[in-house]
């Protein structure tokens, strides 16, 4: 029995969840969902297939949508599960519905839906998580992971209960966010503290940041608004409009920036 876990992450929460889960399952491979993969033939013949994704604007990052669409699932009836990782108390949004639809379009079904709350990674005053709250969420994660692993080992069916009205509202948030903002990276800039280390460019899962004249340059076409660039900047030189100035930065304390770098840079 082997398991493959595909995770998308901006600030490491989904990677932490994926790594911890892999400790409780045999023969598990972790793959980061990144833009670079989309130029390749994507396929899997794993027995268990998992997707660990953050909720962004109530739904999945566009890159996750593209990745799953392109993924060729070769096993006849694999056990497919999703772990929604979210920052709000009930922040799953339409993540399960979206992935269920993508999987169904491939002729497969989603067997189990799990969720874990982690610290919120939007760098805004209203979304900051206190140290006590972080501690509590990290503890809850370590309790929850073995329970999820046990369900996966037993191939339990854990469907998600759709809430129609809530879904309509969340779908509006999701579609609105992607439509109205146009290019999501419009507000990013690096100030004079930038040391041209290119951490932001290497981390960006969407290949959306290049380096020009010693500073990052956002390409304005593929940003997922995961905030990885801003949150991992070692000099806190990156801001998003004015509202991130002076706001405490967050990334998962047990994940290192280089774990998120695209392999070719290592
Ligand atoms: C732009 C943006 C929008 C978000 N929207 C939601 C949301 O709608 N609901 C929610 O619960 N969390 C939301 N979050 C919080 C993340 O889902 C959460 O912090 C997650 O743990 C981040 O995981 P990562 O470190 O793997 O990227 C949002 C985060 C960002 C950056």
PDB file of C-alpha atoms and ligand atoms in Angstrom:
ATOM      1  CA  UNK A   1       0.000   0.000   0.000  1.00  0.00           C
ATOM      2  CA  UNK A   2       1.559   3.314  -0.987  1.00  0.00           C
ATOM      3  CA  UNK A   3       0.414   6.899  -0.545  1.00  0.00           C
ATOM      4  CA  UNK A   4       1.165  10.058  -2.460  1.00  0.00           C
ATOM      5  CA  UNK A   5       0.373  13.425  -0.923  1.00  0.00           C
ATOM      6  CA  UNK A   6       0.169  16.499  -3.119  1.00  0.00           C
ATOM      7  CA  UNK A   7       0.342  19.695  -1.093  1.00  0.00           C
ATOM      8  CA  UNK A   8       0.182  23.382  -1.906  1.00  0.00           C
ATOM      9  CA  UNK A   9       1.693  25.784   0.595  1.00  0.00           C
ATOM     10  CA  UNK A  10       2.556  29.435   1.038  1.00  0.00           C
ATOM     11  CA  UNK A  11       3.747  29.546   4.631  1.00  0.00           C
ATOM     12  CA  UNK A  12       4.452  25.887   5.405  1.00  0.00           C
ATOM     13  CA  UNK A  13       1.277  24.876   7.274  1.00  0.00           C
ATOM     14  CA  UNK A  14       0.209  22.396   4.598  1.00  0.00           C
ATOM     15  CA  UNK A  15       3.735  20.996   4.369  1.00  0.00           C
ATOM     16  CA  UNK A  16       3.814  20.469   8.144  1.00  0.00           C
ATOM     17  CA  UNK A  17       0.479  18.656   8.024  1.00  0.00           C
ATOM     18  CA  UNK A  18       1.706  16.518   5.104  1.00  0.00           C
ATOM     19  CA  UNK A  19       5.023  15.693   6.770  1.00  0.00           C
ATOM     20  CA  UNK A  20       3.359  14.753  10.051  1.00  0.00           C
ATOM     21  CA  UNK A  21       0.832  12.581   8.265  1.00  0.00           C
ATOM     22  CA  UNK A  22       3.582  10.794   6.348  1.00  0.00           C
ATOM     23  CA  UNK A  23       5.151   9.807   9.695  1.00  0.00           C
ATOM     24  CA  UNK A  24       2.020   7.796  10.464  1.00  0.00           C
ATOM     25  CA  UNK A  25       1.677   6.089   7.081  1.00  0.00           C
ATOM     26  CA  UNK A  26       4.004   3.609   5.365  1.00  0.00           C
ATOM     27  CA  UNK A  27       5.553   4.223   2.008  1.00  0.00           C
ATOM     28  CA  UNK A  28       4.480   7.833   1.513  1.00  0.00           C
ATOM     29  CA  UNK A  29       5.759  10.348  -1.002  1.00  0.00           C
ATOM     30  CA  UNK A  30       5.194  14.112  -0.750  1.00  0.00           C
ATOM     31  CA  UNK A  31       4.952  16.318  -3.833  1.00  0.00           C
ATOM     32  CA  UNK A  32       4.662  20.088  -3.687  1.00  0.00           C
ATOM     33  CA  UNK A  33       2.149  21.552  -6.132  1.00  0.00           C
ATOM     34  CA  UNK A  34       4.169  24.098  -8.084  1.00  0.00           C
ATOM     35  CA  UNK A  35       3.896  25.758 -11.459  1.00  0.00           C
ATOM     36  CA  UNK A  36       6.986  23.880 -12.686  1.00  0.00           C
ATOM     37  CA  UNK A  37       5.076  20.590 -12.654  1.00  0.00           C
ATOM     38  CA  UNK A  38       2.512  21.832 -15.134  1.00  0.00           C
ATOM     39  CA  UNK A  39       4.969  21.620 -18.022  1.00  0.00           C
ATOM     40  CA  UNK A  40       5.393  17.893 -17.331  1.00  0.00           C
ATOM     41  CA  UNK A  41       3.260  14.813 -17.768  1.00  0.00           C
ATOM     42  CA  UNK A  42       1.634  14.257 -14.392  1.00  0.00           C
ATOM     43  CA  UNK A  43       0.493  10.810 -13.382  1.00  0.00           C
ATOM     44  CA  UNK A  44       0.186   8.575 -10.344  1.00  0.00           C
ATOM     45  CA  UNK A  45      -0.563   4.921  -9.757  1.00  0.00           C
ATOM     46  CA  UNK A  46      -0.584   5.215  -5.946  1.00  0.00           C
ATOM     47  CA  UNK A  47      -3.103   3.290  -3.833  1.00  0.00           C
ATOM     48  CA  UNK A  48      -3.888   6.322  -1.679  1.00  0.00           C
ATOM     49  CA  UNK A  49      -3.888   9.833  -3.114  1.00  0.00           C
ATOM     50  CA  UNK A  50      -4.108  12.849  -0.828  1.00  0.00           C
ATOM     51  CA  UNK A  51      -4.416  16.577  -1.432  1.00  0.00           C
ATOM     52  CA  UNK A  52      -3.459  18.929   1.401  1.00  0.00           C
ATOM     53  CA  UNK A  53      -4.435  22.483   0.550  1.00  0.00           C
ATOM     54  CA  UNK A  54      -4.992  25.823   2.270  1.00  0.00           C
ATOM     55  CA  UNK A  55      -8.282  27.637   1.861  1.00  0.00           C
ATOM     56  CA  UNK A  56      -7.699  30.834  -0.078  1.00  0.00           C
ATOM     57  CA  UNK A  57     -10.733  33.101  -0.552  1.00  0.00           C
ATOM     58  CA  UNK A  58     -12.979  30.212   0.549  1.00  0.00           C
ATOM     59  CA  UNK A  59     -11.622  27.864  -2.116  1.00  0.00           C
ATOM     60  CA  UNK A  60      -8.569  26.192  -3.656  1.00  0.00           C
ATOM     61  CA  UNK A  61      -5.681  28.096  -5.240  1.00  0.00           C
ATOM     62  CA  UNK A  62      -6.047  28.164  -9.041  1.00  0.00           C
ATOM     63  CA  UNK A  63      -2.787  26.243  -9.360  1.00  0.00           C
ATOM     64  CA  UNK A  64      -4.296  23.339  -7.430  1.00  0.00           C
ATOM     65  CA  UNK A  65      -7.222  23.328  -9.844  1.00  0.00           C
ATOM     66  CA  UNK A  66      -4.857  23.237 -12.842  1.00  0.00           C
ATOM     67  CA  UNK A  67      -2.667  20.574 -11.235  1.00  0.00           C
ATOM     68  CA  UNK A  68      -5.540  18.191 -10.490  1.00  0.00           C
ATOM     69  CA  UNK A  69      -7.000  18.721 -13.967  1.00  0.00           C
ATOM     70  CA  UNK A  70      -3.673  17.671 -15.450  1.00  0.00           C
ATOM     71  CA  UNK A  71      -3.051  14.734 -13.099  1.00  0.00           C
ATOM     72  CA  UNK A  72      -3.565  11.331 -14.681  1.00  0.00           C
ATOM     73  CA  UNK A  73      -4.836   8.928 -11.993  1.00  0.00           C
ATOM     74  CA  UNK A  74      -3.953   5.488 -13.288  1.00  0.00           C
ATOM     75  CA  UNK A  75      -5.116   3.150 -10.560  1.00  0.00           C
ATOM     76  CA  UNK A  76      -8.658   1.873 -11.048  1.00  0.00           C
ATOM     77  CA  UNK A  77     -10.117   2.682  -7.626  1.00  0.00           C
ATOM     78  CA  UNK A  78      -7.636   4.570  -5.472  1.00  0.00           C
ATOM     79  CA  UNK A  79      -8.537   5.885  -2.039  1.00  0.00           C
ATOM     80  CA  UNK A  80      -8.592   9.667  -2.532  1.00  0.00           C
ATOM     81  CA  UNK A  81      -8.677  12.077   0.380  1.00  0.00           C
ATOM     82  CA  UNK A  82      -8.453  15.832   0.966  1.00  0.00           C
ATOM     83  CA  UNK A  83      -7.201  17.704   3.992  1.00  0.00           C
ATOM     84  CA  UNK A  84      -8.431  21.266   4.035  1.00  0.00           C
ATOM     85  CA  UNK A  85      -6.083  23.449   6.039  1.00  0.00           C
ATOM     86  CA  UNK A  86      -7.680  26.730   7.005  1.00  0.00           C
ATOM     87  CA  UNK A  87      -7.114  29.744   9.235  1.00  0.00           C
ATOM     88  CA  UNK A  88     -10.682  30.652  10.208  1.00  0.00           C
ATOM     89  CA  UNK A  89     -12.553  28.483  12.724  1.00  0.00           C
ATOM     90  CA  UNK A  90     -14.981  27.170  10.097  1.00  0.00           C
ATOM     91  CA  UNK A  91     -12.900  28.113   7.087  1.00  0.00           C
ATOM     92  CA  UNK A  92     -13.149  25.028   4.869  1.00  0.00           C
ATOM     93  CA  UNK A  93     -15.141  27.007   2.319  1.00  0.00           C
ATOM     94  CA  UNK A  94     -15.850  25.137  -0.928  1.00  0.00           C
ATOM     95  CA  UNK A  95     -12.525  23.253  -0.969  1.00  0.00           C
ATOM     96  CA  UNK A  96     -14.117  19.788  -0.742  1.00  0.00           C
ATOM     97  CA  UNK A  97     -16.777  20.537  -3.348  1.00  0.00           C
ATOM     98  CA  UNK A  98     -14.175  21.885  -5.772  1.00  0.00           C
ATOM     99  CA  UNK A  99     -11.844  18.898  -5.435  1.00  0.00           C
ATOM    100  CA  UNK A 100     -14.725  16.424  -5.487  1.00  0.00           C
ATOM    101  CA  UNK A 101     -15.845  17.890  -8.816  1.00  0.00           C
ATOM    102  CA  UNK A 102     -12.344  17.731 -10.302  1.00  0.00           C
ATOM    103  CA  UNK A 103     -11.944  14.115  -9.202  1.00  0.00           C
ATOM    104  CA  UNK A 104     -15.405  13.158 -10.490  1.00  0.00           C
ATOM    105  CA  UNK A 105     -14.498  14.600 -13.904  1.00  0.00           C
ATOM    106  CA  UNK A 106     -11.730  11.998 -14.003  1.00  0.00           C
ATOM    107  CA  UNK A 107     -14.175   9.194 -13.271  1.00  0.00           C
ATOM    108  CA  UNK A 108     -13.056   8.766  -9.660  1.00  0.00           C
ATOM    109  CA  UNK A 109     -14.651   9.588  -6.337  1.00  0.00           C
ATOM    110  CA  UNK A 110     -13.456  11.445  -3.276  1.00  0.00           C
ATOM    111  CA  UNK A 111     -13.426   8.982  -0.370  1.00  0.00           C
ATOM    112  CA  UNK A 112     -12.676  11.184   2.610  1.00  0.00           C
ATOM    113  CA  UNK A 113     -12.654  14.838   3.638  1.00  0.00           C
ATOM    114  CA  UNK A 114     -10.682  16.011   6.666  1.00  0.00           C
ATOM    115  CA  UNK A 115      -9.875  19.459   7.937  1.00  0.00           C
ATOM    116  CA  UNK A 116      -7.326  21.026  10.259  1.00  0.00           C
ATOM    117  CA  UNK A 117      -7.243  24.587  11.497  1.00  0.00           C
ATOM    118  CA  UNK A 118      -3.812  26.232  11.464  1.00  0.00           C
ATOM    119  CA  UNK A 119      -2.612  29.808  12.107  1.00  0.00           C
ATOM    120  CA  UNK A 120      -4.002  32.331   9.627  1.00  0.00           C
ATOM    121  CA  UNK A 121      -1.345  33.580   7.232  1.00  0.00           C
ATOM    122  CA  UNK A 122      -2.925  36.753   5.874  1.00  0.00           C
ATOM    123  CA  UNK A 123      -0.608  39.524   7.114  1.00  0.00           C
ATOM    124  CA  UNK A 124      -3.297  41.810   8.426  1.00  0.00           C
ATOM    125  CA  UNK A 125      -4.116  43.003  11.907  1.00  0.00           C
ATOM    126  CA  UNK A 126      -7.500  41.257  11.959  1.00  0.00           C
ATOM    127  CA  UNK A 127      -5.993  37.903  11.033  1.00  0.00           C
ATOM    128  CA  UNK A 128      -3.039  37.734  13.386  1.00  0.00           C
ATOM    129  CA  UNK A 129      -2.923  34.637  15.584  1.00  0.00           C
ATOM    130  CA  UNK A 130      -1.692  35.101  19.139  1.00  0.00           C
ATOM    131  CA  UNK A 131       1.164  32.952  20.436  1.00  0.00           C
ATOM    132  CA  UNK A 132      -1.201  31.118  22.801  1.00  0.00           C
ATOM    133  CA  UNK A 133      -3.585  30.401  19.962  1.00  0.00           C
ATOM    134  CA  UNK A 134      -0.743  29.153  17.750  1.00  0.00           C
ATOM    135  CA  UNK A 135       0.388  26.828  20.528  1.00  0.00           C
ATOM    136  CA  UNK A 136      -3.134  25.476  20.893  1.00  0.00           C
ATOM    137  CA  UNK A 137      -3.573  24.967  17.132  1.00  0.00           C
ATOM    138  CA  UNK A 138      -0.214  23.177  16.813  1.00  0.00           C
ATOM    139  CA  UNK A 139      -1.136  20.889  19.720  1.00  0.00           C
ATOM    140  CA  UNK A 140      -4.512  20.117  18.162  1.00  0.00           C
ATOM    141  CA  UNK A 141      -2.796  19.297  14.875  1.00  0.00           C
ATOM    142  CA  UNK A 142      -0.562  16.703  16.523  1.00  0.00           C
ATOM    143  CA  UNK A 143      -3.633  15.084  18.109  1.00  0.00           C
ATOM    144  CA  UNK A 144      -5.643  15.146  14.890  1.00  0.00           C
ATOM    145  CA  UNK A 145      -2.995  13.724  12.536  1.00  0.00           C
ATOM    146  CA  UNK A 146      -2.848  10.152  13.966  1.00  0.00           C
ATOM    147  CA  UNK A 147      -6.655  10.009  13.886  1.00  0.00           C
ATOM    148  CA  UNK A 148      -6.683  11.028  10.213  1.00  0.00           C
ATOM    149  CA  UNK A 149      -3.900   8.516   9.467  1.00  0.00           C
ATOM    150  CA  UNK A 150      -5.921   5.736  11.086  1.00  0.00           C
ATOM    151  CA  UNK A 151      -8.927   6.602   8.904  1.00  0.00           C
ATOM    152  CA  UNK A 152      -6.714   6.507   5.804  1.00  0.00           C
ATOM    153  CA  UNK A 153      -5.208   3.150   6.782  1.00  0.00           C
ATOM    154  CA  UNK A 154      -8.709   1.735   7.237  1.00  0.00           C
ATOM    155  CA  UNK A 155      -9.838   3.402   3.974  1.00  0.00           C
ATOM    156  CA  UNK A 156     -12.800   4.900   5.784  1.00  0.00           C
ATOM    157  CA  UNK A 157     -15.413   6.753   3.784  1.00  0.00           C
ATOM    158  CA  UNK A 158     -15.853  10.222   5.260  1.00  0.00           C
ATOM    159  CA  UNK A 159     -18.016  12.326   2.973  1.00  0.00           C
ATOM    160  CA  UNK A 160     -18.477  16.043   3.407  1.00  0.00           C
ATOM    161  CA  UNK A 161     -21.966  17.339   4.109  1.00  0.00           C
ATOM    162  CA  UNK A 162     -22.700  20.078   1.587  1.00  0.00           C
ATOM    163  CA  UNK A 163     -24.470  23.156   2.874  1.00  0.00           C
ATOM    164  CA  UNK A 164     -26.184  24.644  -0.126  1.00  0.00           C
ATOM    165  CA  UNK A 165     -26.769  28.236   0.991  1.00  0.00           C
ATOM    166  CA  UNK A 166     -23.325  28.533   2.628  1.00  0.00           C
ATOM    167  CA  UNK A 167     -21.771  27.155  -0.575  1.00  0.00           C
ATOM    168  CA  UNK A 168     -23.460  29.774  -2.745  1.00  0.00           C
ATOM    169  CA  UNK A 169     -22.120  32.529  -0.529  1.00  0.00           C
ATOM    170  CA  UNK A 170     -18.590  31.082  -0.432  1.00  0.00           C
ATOM    171  CA  UNK A 171     -18.570  30.533  -4.188  1.00  0.00           C
ATOM    172  CA  UNK A 172     -19.407  34.223  -4.600  1.00  0.00           C
ATOM    173  CA  UNK A 173     -16.436  35.171  -2.406  1.00  0.00           C
ATOM    174  CA  UNK A 174     -14.149  32.878  -4.391  1.00  0.00           C
ATOM    175  CA  UNK A 175     -15.267  34.017  -7.834  1.00  0.00           C
ATOM    176  CA  UNK A 176     -15.373  37.646  -6.733  1.00  0.00           C
ATOM    177  CA  UNK A 177     -11.836  37.581  -5.357  1.00  0.00           C
ATOM    178  CA  UNK A 178     -10.382  36.134  -8.533  1.00  0.00           C
ATOM    179  CA  UNK A 179     -12.400  38.319 -10.883  1.00  0.00           C
ATOM    180  CA  UNK A 180     -12.396  41.713  -9.226  1.00  0.00           C
ATOM    181  CA  UNK A 181      -8.776  41.928  -8.191  1.00  0.00           C
ATOM    182  CA  UNK A 182      -7.444  41.040 -11.647  1.00  0.00           C
ATOM    183  CA  UNK A 183      -3.783  40.519 -11.018  1.00  0.00           C
ATOM    184  CA  UNK A 184      -3.542  39.466  -7.377  1.00  0.00           C
ATOM    185  CA  UNK A 185       0.040  40.642  -6.958  1.00  0.00           C
ATOM    186  CA  UNK A 186      -0.603  44.298  -7.813  1.00  0.00           C
ATOM    187  CA  UNK A 187       0.065  45.447  -4.251  1.00  0.00           C
ATOM    188  CA  UNK A 188       3.460  43.753  -3.656  1.00  0.00           C
ATOM    189  CA  UNK A 189       6.727  45.661  -3.532  1.00  0.00           C
ATOM    190  CA  UNK A 190      10.137  45.311  -1.874  1.00  0.00           C
ATOM    191  CA  UNK A 191      11.637  48.261  -0.033  1.00  0.00           C
ATOM    192  CA  UNK A 192      15.258  49.299   0.571  1.00  0.00           C
ATOM    193  CA  UNK A 193      15.770  46.493   3.108  1.00  0.00           C
ATOM    194  CA  UNK A 194      15.832  43.973   0.249  1.00  0.00           C
ATOM    195  CA  UNK A 195      19.218  42.211   0.008  1.00  0.00           C
ATOM    196  CA  UNK A 196      18.587  40.510  -3.339  1.00  0.00           C
ATOM    197  CA  UNK A 197      18.665  37.030  -1.725  1.00  0.00           C
ATOM    198  CA  UNK A 198      15.865  35.809  -4.044  1.00  0.00           C
ATOM    199  CA  UNK A 199      14.174  33.802  -1.289  1.00  0.00           C
ATOM    200  CA  UNK A 200      10.828  35.190  -2.492  1.00  0.00           C
ATOM    201  CA  UNK A 201      11.494  34.150  -6.077  1.00  0.00           C
ATOM    202  CA  UNK A 202      12.613  30.643  -5.106  1.00  0.00           C
ATOM    203  CA  UNK A 203       9.656  30.119  -2.782  1.00  0.00           C
ATOM    204  CA  UNK A 204       6.924  31.361  -5.093  1.00  0.00           C
ATOM    205  CA  UNK A 205       5.026  28.181  -6.075  1.00  0.00           C
ATOM    206  CA  UNK A 206       3.635  29.951  -9.129  1.00  0.00           C
ATOM    207  CA  UNK A 207       6.935  31.065 -10.738  1.00  0.00           C
ATOM    208  CA  UNK A 208       5.491  34.545 -10.522  1.00  0.00           C
ATOM    209  CA  UNK A 209       8.526  36.424  -9.185  1.00  0.00           C
ATOM    210  CA  UNK A 210      11.682  37.235 -11.104  1.00  0.00           C
ATOM    211  CA  UNK A 211      14.688  39.245  -9.893  1.00  0.00           C
ATOM    212  CA  UNK A 212      15.451  42.492 -11.725  1.00  0.00           C
ATOM    213  CA  UNK A 213      18.004  45.159 -10.767  1.00  0.00           C
ATOM    214  CA  UNK A 214      18.545  43.503  -7.401  1.00  0.00           C
ATOM    215  CA  UNK A 215      14.872  43.467  -6.413  1.00  0.00           C
ATOM    216  CA  UNK A 216      11.948  41.071  -6.872  1.00  0.00           C
ATOM    217  CA  UNK A 217       9.613  41.775  -9.720  1.00  0.00           C
ATOM    218  CA  UNK A 218       6.116  40.302  -9.628  1.00  0.00           C
ATOM    219  CA  UNK A 219       5.021  39.161 -13.058  1.00  0.00           C
ATOM    220  CA  UNK A 220       1.374  40.073 -12.558  1.00  0.00           C
ATOM    221  CA  UNK A 221      -0.097  37.027 -14.233  1.00  0.00           C
ATOM    222  CA  UNK A 222       0.044  34.015 -11.968  1.00  0.00           C
ATOM    223  CA  UNK A 223      -0.012  35.100  -8.316  1.00  0.00           C
ATOM    224  CA  UNK A 224      -1.982  32.752  -6.032  1.00  0.00           C
ATOM    225  CA  UNK A 225      -1.855  35.268  -3.163  1.00  0.00           C
ATOM    226  CA  UNK A 226      -0.377  32.614  -0.869  1.00  0.00           C
ATOM    227  CA  UNK A 227       1.812  35.325   0.763  1.00  0.00           C
ATOM    228  CA  UNK A 228       4.847  33.013   0.760  1.00  0.00           C
ATOM    229  CA  UNK A 229       7.075  35.770  -0.700  1.00  0.00           C
ATOM    230  CA  UNK A 230       6.171  38.300   1.958  1.00  0.00           C
ATOM    231  CA  UNK A 231       6.070  35.942   4.922  1.00  0.00           C
ATOM    232  CA  UNK A 232       9.440  34.271   4.268  1.00  0.00           C
ATOM    233  CA  UNK A 233      11.434  37.390   3.393  1.00  0.00           C
ATOM    234  CA  UNK A 234      14.339  37.284   5.902  1.00  0.00           C
ATOM    235  CA  UNK A 235      14.503  41.094   6.012  1.00  0.00           C
ATOM    236  CA  UNK A 236      10.753  41.794   6.077  1.00  0.00           C
ATOM    237  CA  UNK A 237      11.400  43.932   3.027  1.00  0.00           C
ATOM    238  CA  UNK A 238       8.260  42.882   1.178  1.00  0.00           C
ATOM    239  CA  UNK A 239       4.992  44.677   1.726  1.00  0.00           C
ATOM    240  CA  UNK A 240       1.507  44.358   0.286  1.00  0.00           C
ATOM    241  CA  UNK A 241       0.104  47.841  -0.135  1.00  0.00           C
ATOM    242  CA  UNK A 242       0.502  49.752   3.102  1.00  0.00           C
ATOM    243  CA  UNK A 243      -1.491  47.494   5.342  1.00  0.00           C
ATOM    244  CA  UNK A 244       1.308  44.993   6.019  1.00  0.00           C
ATOM    245  CA  UNK A 245       3.745  47.597   7.341  1.00  0.00           C
ATOM    246  CA  UNK A 246       4.560  46.815  10.952  1.00  0.00           C
ATOM    247  CA  UNK A 247       2.503  43.607  10.939  1.00  0.00           C
ATOM    248  CA  UNK A 248       4.161  40.558  12.488  1.00  0.00           C
ATOM    249  CA  UNK A 249       5.212  37.946   9.921  1.00  0.00           C
ATOM    250  CA  UNK A 250       4.196  34.310  10.046  1.00  0.00           C
ATOM    251  CA  UNK A 251       5.460  31.024   8.677  1.00  0.00           C
ATOM    252  CA  UNK A 252       5.289  27.641  10.288  1.00  0.00           C
ATOM    253  CA  UNK A 253       8.090  27.605  12.907  1.00  0.00           C
ATOM    254  CA  UNK A 254       9.122  24.025  12.170  1.00  0.00           C
ATOM    255  CA  UNK A 255       9.445  24.451   8.414  1.00  0.00           C
ATOM    256  CA  UNK A 256      12.501  25.969   6.752  1.00  0.00           C
ATOM    257  CA  UNK A 257      12.339  28.233   3.715  1.00  0.00           C
ATOM    258  CA  UNK A 258      14.574  25.948   1.674  1.00  0.00           C
ATOM    259  CA  UNK A 259      12.064  23.101   2.047  1.00  0.00           C
ATOM    260  CA  UNK A 260       9.816  25.158  -0.189  1.00  0.00           C
ATOM    261  CA  UNK A 261      12.416  25.979  -2.835  1.00  0.00           C
ATOM    262  CA  UNK A 262      12.013  24.452  -6.243  1.00  0.00           C
ATOM    263  CA  UNK A 263      14.471  21.549  -6.432  1.00  0.00           C
ATOM    264  CA  UNK A 264      16.488  22.875  -9.339  1.00  0.00           C
ATOM    265  CA  UNK A 265      17.744  25.675  -7.063  1.00  0.00           C
ATOM    266  CA  UNK A 266      19.213  23.328  -4.450  1.00  0.00           C
TER     267      UNK A 266
HETATM  268  C1  LIG B   1      -5.275  35.356   0.505  1.00  0.00           C
HETATM  269  C2  LIG B   1      -5.663  34.378   1.570  1.00  0.00           C
HETATM  270  C3  LIG B   1      -6.995  34.069   1.742  1.00  0.00           C
HETATM  271  C4  LIG B   1      -7.380  33.171   2.753  1.00  0.00           C
HETATM  272  N1  LIG B   1      -8.691  32.839   2.851  1.00  0.00           N
HETATM  273  C5  LIG B   1      -9.069  31.996   3.832  1.00  0.00           C
HETATM  274  C6  LIG B   1     -10.433  31.629   3.957  1.00  0.00           C
HETATM  275  O1  LIG B   1     -11.280  31.991   3.138  1.00  0.00           O
HETATM  276  N2  LIG B   1     -10.781  30.820   4.994  1.00  0.00           N
HETATM  277  C7  LIG B   1      -9.855  30.375   5.897  1.00  0.00           C
HETATM  278  O2  LIG B   1     -10.219  29.665   6.832  1.00  0.00           O
HETATM  279  N3  LIG B   1      -8.543  30.679   5.789  1.00  0.00           N
HETATM  280  C8  LIG B   1      -8.131  31.472   4.777  1.00  0.00           C
HETATM  281  N4  LIG B   1      -6.801  31.769   4.635  1.00  0.00           N
HETATM  282  C9  LIG B   1      -5.832  31.253   5.631  1.00  0.00           C
HETATM  283  C10 LIG B   1      -5.084  30.003   5.185  1.00  0.00           C
HETATM  284  O3  LIG B   1      -5.977  29.056   4.625  1.00  0.00           O
HETATM  285  C11 LIG B   1      -4.351  29.332   6.345  1.00  0.00           C
HETATM  286  O4  LIG B   1      -3.578  30.234   7.067  1.00  0.00           O
HETATM  287  C12 LIG B   1      -3.503  28.165   5.920  1.00  0.00           C
HETATM  288  O5  LIG B   1      -3.114  27.460   7.070  1.00  0.00           O
HETATM  289  C13 LIG B   1      -2.241  28.541   5.144  1.00  0.00           C
HETATM  290  O6  LIG B   1      -1.580  27.362   4.759  1.00  0.00           O
HETATM  291  P1  LIG B   1      -0.139  27.329   4.087  1.00  0.00           P
HETATM  292  O7  LIG B   1       0.852  27.796   5.132  1.00  0.00           O
HETATM  293  O8  LIG B   1       0.094  25.902   3.742  1.00  0.00           O
HETATM  294  O9  LIG B   1      -0.175  28.209   2.896  1.00  0.00           O
HETATM  295  C14 LIG B   1      -6.387  32.604   3.617  1.00  0.00           C
HETATM  296  C15 LIG B   1      -5.046  32.892   3.401  1.00  0.00           C
HETATM  297  C16 LIG B   1      -4.682  33.761   2.384  1.00  0.00           C
HETATM  298  C17 LIG B   1      -3.215  34.047   2.183  1.00  0.00           C
END
